[in-house]
GROMACS .gro file of C-alpha atoms in nm:
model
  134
    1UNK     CA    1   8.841   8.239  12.582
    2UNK     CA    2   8.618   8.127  12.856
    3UNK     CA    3   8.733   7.961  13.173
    4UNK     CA    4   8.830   7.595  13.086
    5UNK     CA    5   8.724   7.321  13.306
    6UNK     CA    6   8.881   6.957  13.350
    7UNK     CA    7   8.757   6.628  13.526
    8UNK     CA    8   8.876   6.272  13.552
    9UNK     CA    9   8.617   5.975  13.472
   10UNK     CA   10   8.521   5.904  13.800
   11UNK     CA   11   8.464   6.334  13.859
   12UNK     CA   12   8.573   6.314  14.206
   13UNK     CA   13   8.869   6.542  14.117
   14UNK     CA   14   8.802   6.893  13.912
   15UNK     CA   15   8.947   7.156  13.822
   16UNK     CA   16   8.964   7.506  13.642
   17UNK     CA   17   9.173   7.708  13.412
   18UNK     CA   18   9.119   8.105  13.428
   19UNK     CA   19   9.378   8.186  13.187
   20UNK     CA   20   9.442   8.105  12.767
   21UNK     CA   21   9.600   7.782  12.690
   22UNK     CA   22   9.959   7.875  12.578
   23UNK     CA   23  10.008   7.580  12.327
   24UNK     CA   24   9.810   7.257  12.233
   25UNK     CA   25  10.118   7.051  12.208
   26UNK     CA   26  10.140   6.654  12.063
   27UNK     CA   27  10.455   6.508  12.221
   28UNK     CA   28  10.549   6.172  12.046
   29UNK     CA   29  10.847   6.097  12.296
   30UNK     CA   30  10.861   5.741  12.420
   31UNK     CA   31  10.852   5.832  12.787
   32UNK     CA   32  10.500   6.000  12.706
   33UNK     CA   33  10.416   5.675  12.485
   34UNK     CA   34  10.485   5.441  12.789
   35UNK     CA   35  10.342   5.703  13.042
   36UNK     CA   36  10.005   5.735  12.860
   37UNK     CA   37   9.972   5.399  12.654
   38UNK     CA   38   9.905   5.578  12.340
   39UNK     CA   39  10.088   5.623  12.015
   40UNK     CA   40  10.174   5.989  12.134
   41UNK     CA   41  10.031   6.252  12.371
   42UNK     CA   42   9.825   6.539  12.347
   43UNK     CA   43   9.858   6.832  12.644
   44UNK     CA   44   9.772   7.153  12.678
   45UNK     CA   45   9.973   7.379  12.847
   46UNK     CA   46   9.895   7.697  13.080
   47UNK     CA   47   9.997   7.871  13.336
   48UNK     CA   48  10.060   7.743  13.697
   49UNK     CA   49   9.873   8.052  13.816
   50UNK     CA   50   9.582   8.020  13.620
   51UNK     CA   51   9.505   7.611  13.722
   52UNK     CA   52   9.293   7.546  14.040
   53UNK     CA   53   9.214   7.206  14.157
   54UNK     CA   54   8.841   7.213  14.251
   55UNK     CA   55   8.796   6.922  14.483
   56UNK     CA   56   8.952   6.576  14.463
   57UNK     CA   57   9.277   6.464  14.560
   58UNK     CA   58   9.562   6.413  14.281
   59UNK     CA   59   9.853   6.157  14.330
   60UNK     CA   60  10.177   6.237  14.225
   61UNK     CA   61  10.450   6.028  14.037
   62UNK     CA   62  10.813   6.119  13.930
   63UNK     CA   63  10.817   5.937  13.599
   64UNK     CA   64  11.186   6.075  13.500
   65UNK     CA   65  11.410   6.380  13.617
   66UNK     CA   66  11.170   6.580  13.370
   67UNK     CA   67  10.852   6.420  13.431
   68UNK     CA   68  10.601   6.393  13.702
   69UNK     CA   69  10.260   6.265  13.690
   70UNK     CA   70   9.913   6.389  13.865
   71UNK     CA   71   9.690   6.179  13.840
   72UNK     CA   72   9.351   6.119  14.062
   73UNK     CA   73   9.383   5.919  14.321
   74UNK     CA   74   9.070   5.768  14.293
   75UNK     CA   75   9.009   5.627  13.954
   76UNK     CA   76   9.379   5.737  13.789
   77UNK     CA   77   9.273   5.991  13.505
   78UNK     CA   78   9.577   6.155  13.430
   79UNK     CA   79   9.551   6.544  13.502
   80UNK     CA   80   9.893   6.711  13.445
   81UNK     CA   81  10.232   6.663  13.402
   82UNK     CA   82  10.497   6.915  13.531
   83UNK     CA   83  10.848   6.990  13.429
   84UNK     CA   84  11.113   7.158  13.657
   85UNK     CA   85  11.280   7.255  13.270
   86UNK     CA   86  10.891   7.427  13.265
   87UNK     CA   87  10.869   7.577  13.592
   88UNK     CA   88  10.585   7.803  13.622
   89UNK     CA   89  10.360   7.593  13.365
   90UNK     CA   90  10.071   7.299  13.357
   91UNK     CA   91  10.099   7.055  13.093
   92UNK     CA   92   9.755   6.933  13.120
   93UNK     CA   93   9.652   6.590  12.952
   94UNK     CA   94   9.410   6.704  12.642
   95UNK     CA   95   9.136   6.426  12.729
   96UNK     CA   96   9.090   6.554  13.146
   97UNK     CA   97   8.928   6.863  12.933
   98UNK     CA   98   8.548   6.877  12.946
   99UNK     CA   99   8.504   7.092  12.631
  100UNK     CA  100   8.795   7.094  12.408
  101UNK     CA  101   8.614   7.110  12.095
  102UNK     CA  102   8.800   7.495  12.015
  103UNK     CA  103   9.151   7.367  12.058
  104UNK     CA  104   9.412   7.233  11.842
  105UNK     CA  105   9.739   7.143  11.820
  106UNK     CA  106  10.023   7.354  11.736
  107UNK     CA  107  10.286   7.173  11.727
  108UNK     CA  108  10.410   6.792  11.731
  109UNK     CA  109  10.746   6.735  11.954
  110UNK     CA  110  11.028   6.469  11.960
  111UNK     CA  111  10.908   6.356  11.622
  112UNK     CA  112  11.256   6.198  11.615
  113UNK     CA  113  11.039   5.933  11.789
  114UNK     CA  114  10.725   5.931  11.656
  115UNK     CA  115  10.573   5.602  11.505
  116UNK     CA  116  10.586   5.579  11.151
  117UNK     CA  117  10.190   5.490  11.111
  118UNK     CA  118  10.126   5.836  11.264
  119UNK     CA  119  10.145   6.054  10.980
  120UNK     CA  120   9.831   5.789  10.770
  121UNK     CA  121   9.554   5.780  11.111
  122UNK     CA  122   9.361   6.024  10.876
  123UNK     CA  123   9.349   5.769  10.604
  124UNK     CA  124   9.213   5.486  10.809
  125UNK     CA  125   8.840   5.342  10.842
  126UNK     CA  126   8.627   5.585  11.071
  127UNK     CA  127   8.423   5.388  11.261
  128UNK     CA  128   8.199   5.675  11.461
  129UNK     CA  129   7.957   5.433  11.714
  130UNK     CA  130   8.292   5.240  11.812
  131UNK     CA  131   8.355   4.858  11.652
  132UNK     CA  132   8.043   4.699  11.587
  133UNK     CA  133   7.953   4.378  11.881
  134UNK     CA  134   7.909   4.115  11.581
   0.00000   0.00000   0.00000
């Protein structure tokens, strides 16, 4: 696979991923619910060696004993999540990708937790411009 690069919205930080992605990983855990304001949370994970931030600065935030936050400290697009129980490894937030059309997910985690709608978002109404303004 070709190098993989990342961005947040406002592109002031970037960065770069020589190495494979390990795992494409949803996590449905309620600290990654609260964390990211979605129903669950899609990372990719690689190797601490292979990620290089480009330019920008990232702010950091212990979210738990497991979980810290990087995040841009200009606009806030998360970047990555570490994990001392993962030392050695990036969890990178799926939407920071720029291209991520090749990946998908291997496996969903703490599904104890996950919402019970999940399982049905193929079955809803696809709306592909967004909702309509009227």
């Amino acid at each position: 696979m070709r190098n993989i690069k990342g961005s947040c919205i406002c592109g002031s930080a970037k960065y770069e991923v020589t190495g494979s992605v390990k795992k494409v990983v949803n996590c449905h855990c309620t600290l990654c619910r609260k964390m990211n304001g979605s129903a669950f949370s899609t990372y990719a994970i690689v190797l601490n060696t292979d990620f290089k931030l480009l330019n920008g600065y990232l702010t950091s935030h212990q979210v738990s004993l497991n979980a810290s936050k990087h995040f841009c400290g200009s606009c806030g697009t998360p970047i990555f999540n570490t994990n001392p129980k993962l030392e050695g490894l990036v969890i990178l937030h799926f939407g920071s990708l720029d291209s991520a059309l090749e990946l998908t997910p291997d496996i969903n985690i703490y599904c104890d937790s996950k919402l019970n709608w999940v399982h049905n978002v193929a079955d809803f109404l696809s709306l592909p411009q967004g909702v309509p303004s009227n």
